[in-house]
Amino acid sequence: QVQLVESGGGLVQAGGSLRLSCAASVSAFSSYAMGWFRQAPGKEREFVGAINWSGGSTYYADSVKGRFTISRDNAKNTVYLQVNTLKPEDTAVYYCAASRGYPVTLSRSYDFWGQGTQVTVSS
């Protein structure tokens, strides 16, 4: 079983930045590729990006490419999402998830999920 806990969300002005973290309680963290998703009110959960097992490869949705960066520290069992140049439309609950496959963009292909962290961007 993998438990994921996100943190780092908050209220930020448009153009600002945040770094989201996702801590995993699992002994074989490096055997999982990790993904980030987001869900805005009234909308479906949306793929944001993913990182492979070693951290050597990342894949992003077009809507965030160039503004968001995913990284991981396998020694700390943690994956990060650096979000820059935030826009009001980035407002959502952000979730991390674990998958055996990479790159995986479909939420149903992820085995474990965190509880989410709220990001609110004011204009």
PDB file of N, CA, C and O in Angstrom, residues 48-83:
ATOM      1  N   VAL A  48      -1.792  16.757 -15.378  1.00  0.00           N
ATOM      2  CA  VAL A  48      -0.869  17.897 -15.412  1.00  0.00           C
ATOM      3  C   VAL A  48       0.494  17.459 -15.935  1.00  0.00           C
ATOM      4  O   VAL A  48       1.064  18.081 -16.829  1.00  0.00           O
ATOM      5  N   GLY A  49       1.031  16.388 -15.367  1.00  0.00           N
ATOM      6  CA  GLY A  49       2.335  15.921 -15.800  1.00  0.00           C
ATOM      7  C   GLY A  49       2.735  14.677 -15.050  1.00  0.00           C
ATOM      8  O   GLY A  49       2.083  14.268 -14.089  1.00  0.00           O
ATOM      9  N   ALA A  50       3.828  14.068 -15.488  1.00  0.00           N
ATOM     10  CA  ALA A  50       4.314  12.846 -14.870  1.00  0.00           C
ATOM     11  C   ALA A  50       5.832  12.804 -14.926  1.00  0.00           C
ATOM     12  O   ALA A  50       6.460  13.480 -15.755  1.00  0.00           O
ATOM     13  N   ILE A  51       6.390  12.004 -14.051  1.00  0.00           N
ATOM     14  CA  ILE A  51       7.833  11.822 -14.002  1.00  0.00           C
ATOM     15  C   ILE A  51       8.109  10.332 -13.874  1.00  0.00           C
ATOM     16  O   ILE A  51       7.378   9.615 -13.182  1.00  0.00           O
ATOM     17  N   ASN A  52       9.179   9.881 -14.526  1.00  0.00           N
ATOM     18  CA  ASN A  52       9.456   8.443 -14.506  1.00  0.00           C
ATOM     19  C   ASN A  52      10.127   8.027 -13.202  1.00  0.00           C
ATOM     20  O   ASN A  52      10.341   8.831 -12.296  1.00  0.00           O
ATOM     21  N   TRP A  53      10.485   6.765 -13.108  1.00  0.00           N
ATOM     22  CA  TRP A  53      10.931   6.187 -11.864  1.00  0.00           C
ATOM     23  C   TRP A  53      12.222   6.821 -11.341  1.00  0.00           C
ATOM     24  O   TRP A  53      12.374   7.008 -10.142  1.00  0.00           O
ATOM     25  N   SER A  54      13.126   7.128 -12.240  1.00  0.00           N
ATOM     26  CA  SER A  54      14.419   7.683 -11.819  1.00  0.00           C
ATOM     27  C   SER A  54      14.401   9.199 -11.740  1.00  0.00           C
ATOM     28  O   SER A  54      15.285   9.809 -11.132  1.00  0.00           O
ATOM     29  N   GLY A  55      13.412   9.821 -12.364  1.00  0.00           N
ATOM     30  CA  GLY A  55      13.377  11.279 -12.440  1.00  0.00           C
ATOM     31  C   GLY A  55      14.052  11.814 -13.689  1.00  0.00           C
ATOM     32  O   GLY A  55      14.139  13.026 -13.887  1.00  0.00           O
ATOM     33  N   GLY A  56      14.504  10.907 -14.549  1.00  0.00           N
ATOM     34  CA  GLY A  56      15.219  11.333 -15.735  1.00  0.00           C
ATOM     35  C   GLY A  56      14.347  11.752 -16.902  1.00  0.00           C
ATOM     36  O   GLY A  56      14.846  12.271 -17.902  1.00  0.00           O
ATOM     37  N   SER A  57      13.060  11.539 -16.776  1.00  0.00           N
ATOM     38  CA  SER A  57      12.148  11.884 -17.861  1.00  0.00           C
ATOM     39  C   SER A  57      10.863  12.463 -17.289  1.00  0.00           C
ATOM     40  O   SER A  57      10.339  11.962 -16.291  1.00  0.00           O
ATOM     41  N   THR A  58      10.361  13.509 -17.923  1.00  0.00           N
ATOM     42  CA  THR A  58       9.097  14.111 -17.526  1.00  0.00           C
ATOM     43  C   THR A  58       8.213  14.316 -18.752  1.00  0.00           C
ATOM     44  O   THR A  58       8.715  14.384 -19.892  1.00  0.00           O
ATOM     45  N   TYR A  59       6.927  14.428 -18.482  1.00  0.00           N
ATOM     46  CA  TYR A  59       5.950  14.598 -19.560  1.00  0.00           C
ATOM     47  C   TYR A  59       4.865  15.521 -19.043  1.00  0.00           C
ATOM     48  O   TYR A  59       4.394  15.328 -17.912  1.00  0.00           O
ATOM     49  N   TYR A  60       4.462  16.507 -19.846  1.00  0.00           N
ATOM     50  CA  TYR A  60       3.533  17.519 -19.369  1.00  0.00           C
ATOM     51  C   TYR A  60       2.345  17.700 -20.313  1.00  0.00           C
ATOM     52  O   TYR A  60       2.463  17.517 -21.523  1.00  0.00           O
ATOM     53  N   ALA A  61       1.248  18.124 -19.723  1.00  0.00           N
ATOM     54  CA  ALA A  61       0.124  18.561 -20.531  1.00  0.00           C
ATOM     55  C   ALA A  61       0.494  19.871 -21.222  1.00  0.00           C
ATOM     56  O   ALA A  61       1.266  20.673 -20.676  1.00  0.00           O
ATOM     57  N   ASP A  62      -0.059  20.081 -22.403  1.00  0.00           N
ATOM     58  CA  ASP A  62       0.274  21.291 -23.153  1.00  0.00           C
ATOM     59  C   ASP A  62      -0.075  22.568 -22.379  1.00  0.00           C
ATOM     60  O   ASP A  62       0.596  23.586 -22.508  1.00  0.00           O
ATOM     61  N   SER A  63      -1.118  22.481 -21.576  1.00  0.00           N
ATOM     62  CA  SER A  63      -1.601  23.673 -20.869  1.00  0.00           C
ATOM     63  C   SER A  63      -0.623  24.184 -19.813  1.00  0.00           C
ATOM     64  O   SER A  63      -0.711  25.343 -19.390  1.00  0.00           O
ATOM     65  N   VAL A  64       0.313  23.345 -19.386  1.00  0.00           N
ATOM     66  CA  VAL A  64       1.252  23.748 -18.334  1.00  0.00           C
ATOM     67  C   VAL A  64       2.705  23.701 -18.787  1.00  0.00           C
ATOM     68  O   VAL A  64       3.595  24.117 -18.038  1.00  0.00           O
ATOM     69  N   LYS A  65       2.930  23.222 -19.987  1.00  0.00           N
ATOM     70  CA  LYS A  65       4.298  23.067 -20.467  1.00  0.00           C
ATOM     71  C   LYS A  65       5.015  24.418 -20.463  1.00  0.00           C
ATOM     72  O   LYS A  65       4.487  25.423 -20.927  1.00  0.00           O
ATOM     73  N   GLY A  66       6.215  24.430 -19.916  1.00  0.00           N
ATOM     74  CA  GLY A  66       6.994  25.656 -19.833  1.00  0.00           C
ATOM     75  C   GLY A  66       6.766  26.450 -18.556  1.00  0.00           C
ATOM     76  O   GLY A  66       7.564  27.327 -18.217  1.00  0.00           O
ATOM     77  N   ARG A  67       5.678  26.125 -17.829  1.00  0.00           N
ATOM     78  CA  ARG A  67       5.396  26.834 -16.569  1.00  0.00           C
ATOM     79  C   ARG A  67       5.517  25.916 -15.351  1.00  0.00           C
ATOM     80  O   ARG A  67       5.845  26.387 -14.266  1.00  0.00           O
ATOM     81  N   PHE A  68       5.242  24.651 -15.523  1.00  0.00           N
ATOM     82  CA  PHE A  68       5.278  23.690 -14.422  1.00  0.00           C
ATOM     83  C   PHE A  68       6.461  22.747 -14.622  1.00  0.00           C
ATOM     84  O   PHE A  68       6.792  22.373 -15.748  1.00  0.00           O
ATOM     85  N   THR A  69       7.064  22.357 -13.509  1.00  0.00           N
ATOM     86  CA  THR A  69       8.189  21.430 -13.552  1.00  0.00           C
ATOM     87  C   THR A  69       8.025  20.384 -12.458  1.00  0.00           C
ATOM     88  O   THR A  69       7.810  20.736 -11.289  1.00  0.00           O
ATOM     89  N   ILE A  70       8.132  19.128 -12.853  1.00  0.00           N
ATOM     90  CA  ILE A  70       8.056  18.024 -11.902  1.00  0.00           C
ATOM     91  C   ILE A  70       9.464  17.494 -11.647  1.00  0.00           C
ATOM     92  O   ILE A  70      10.257  17.339 -12.579  1.00  0.00           O
ATOM     93  N   SER A  71       9.741  17.220 -10.387  1.00  0.00           N
ATOM     94  CA  SER A  71      11.007  16.596 -10.012  1.00  0.00           C
ATOM     95  C   SER A  71      10.739  15.624  -8.872  1.00  0.00           C
ATOM     96  O   SER A  71       9.649  15.617  -8.290  1.00  0.00           O
ATOM     97  N   ARG A  72      11.718  14.807  -8.576  1.00  0.00           N
ATOM     98  CA  ARG A  72      11.561  13.862  -7.475  1.00  0.00           C
ATOM     99  C   ARG A  72      12.899  13.651  -6.784  1.00  0.00           C
ATOM    100  O   ARG A  72      13.960  13.790  -7.389  1.00  0.00           O
ATOM    101  N   ASP A  73      12.796  13.291  -5.507  1.00  0.00           N
ATOM    102  CA  ASP A  73      13.959  12.937  -4.704  1.00  0.00           C
ATOM    103  C   ASP A  73      13.664  11.562  -4.117  1.00  0.00           C
ATOM    104  O   ASP A  73      12.927  11.447  -3.127  1.00  0.00           O
ATOM    105  N   ASN A  74      14.203  10.537  -4.731  1.00  0.00           N
ATOM    106  CA  ASN A  74      13.902   9.176  -4.275  1.00  0.00           C
ATOM    107  C   ASN A  74      14.458   8.885  -2.886  1.00  0.00           C
ATOM    108  O   ASN A  74      13.930   8.036  -2.180  1.00  0.00           O
ATOM    109  N   ALA A  75      15.502   9.587  -2.500  1.00  0.00           N
ATOM    110  CA  ALA A  75      16.051   9.395  -1.156  1.00  0.00           C
ATOM    111  C   ALA A  75      15.086   9.911  -0.090  1.00  0.00           C
ATOM    112  O   ALA A  75      15.108   9.449   1.054  1.00  0.00           O
ATOM    113  N   LYS A  76      14.252  10.874  -0.474  1.00  0.00           N
ATOM    114  CA  LYS A  76      13.277  11.445   0.460  1.00  0.00           C
ATOM    115  C   LYS A  76      11.856  10.959   0.198  1.00  0.00           C
ATOM    116  O   LYS A  76      10.907  11.425   0.839  1.00  0.00           O
ATOM    117  N   ASN A  77      11.704  10.062  -0.767  1.00  0.00           N
ATOM    118  CA  ASN A  77      10.370   9.556  -1.117  1.00  0.00           C
ATOM    119  C   ASN A  77       9.396  10.701  -1.409  1.00  0.00           C
ATOM    120  O   ASN A  77       8.238  10.683  -0.980  1.00  0.00           O
ATOM    121  N   THR A  78       9.864  11.678  -2.156  1.00  0.00           N
ATOM    122  CA  THR A  78       9.064  12.878  -2.391  1.00  0.00           C
ATOM    123  C   THR A  78       9.120  13.287  -3.863  1.00  0.00           C
ATOM    124  O   THR A  78      10.185  13.204  -4.488  1.00  0.00           O
ATOM    125  N   VAL A  79       7.991  13.711  -4.363  1.00  0.00           N
ATOM    126  CA  VAL A  79       7.910  14.277  -5.699  1.00  0.00           C
ATOM    127  C   VAL A  79       7.406  15.708  -5.566  1.00  0.00           C
ATOM    128  O   VAL A  79       6.630  16.019  -4.656  1.00  0.00           O
ATOM    129  N   TYR A  80       7.876  16.559  -6.454  1.00  0.00           N
ATOM    130  CA  TYR A  80       7.571  17.983  -6.379  1.00  0.00           C
ATOM    131  C   TYR A  80       6.910  18.461  -7.670  1.00  0.00           C
ATOM    132  O   TYR A  80       7.160  17.922  -8.753  1.00  0.00           O
ATOM    133  N   LEU A  81       6.116  19.491  -7.522  1.00  0.00           N
ATOM    134  CA  LEU A  81       5.551  20.185  -8.674  1.00  0.00           C
ATOM    135  C   LEU A  81       5.801  21.681  -8.466  1.00  0.00           C
ATOM    136  O   LEU A  81       5.195  22.304  -7.588  1.00  0.00           O
ATOM    137  N   GLN A  82       6.728  22.210  -9.240  1.00  0.00           N
ATOM    138  CA  GLN A  82       6.996  23.643  -9.208  1.00  0.00           C
ATOM    139  C   GLN A  82       6.053  24.312 -10.209  1.00  0.00           C
ATOM    140  O   GLN A  82       6.078  23.956 -11.399  1.00  0.00           O
ATOM    141  N   VAL A  83       5.245  25.237  -9.713  1.00  0.00           N
ATOM    142  CA  VAL A  83       4.267  25.887 -10.572  1.00  0.00           C
ATOM    143  C   VAL A  83       4.610  27.367 -10.626  1.00  0.00           C
ATOM    144  O   VAL A  83       4.637  28.056  -9.608  1.00  0.00           O
TER     145      VAL A  83
END
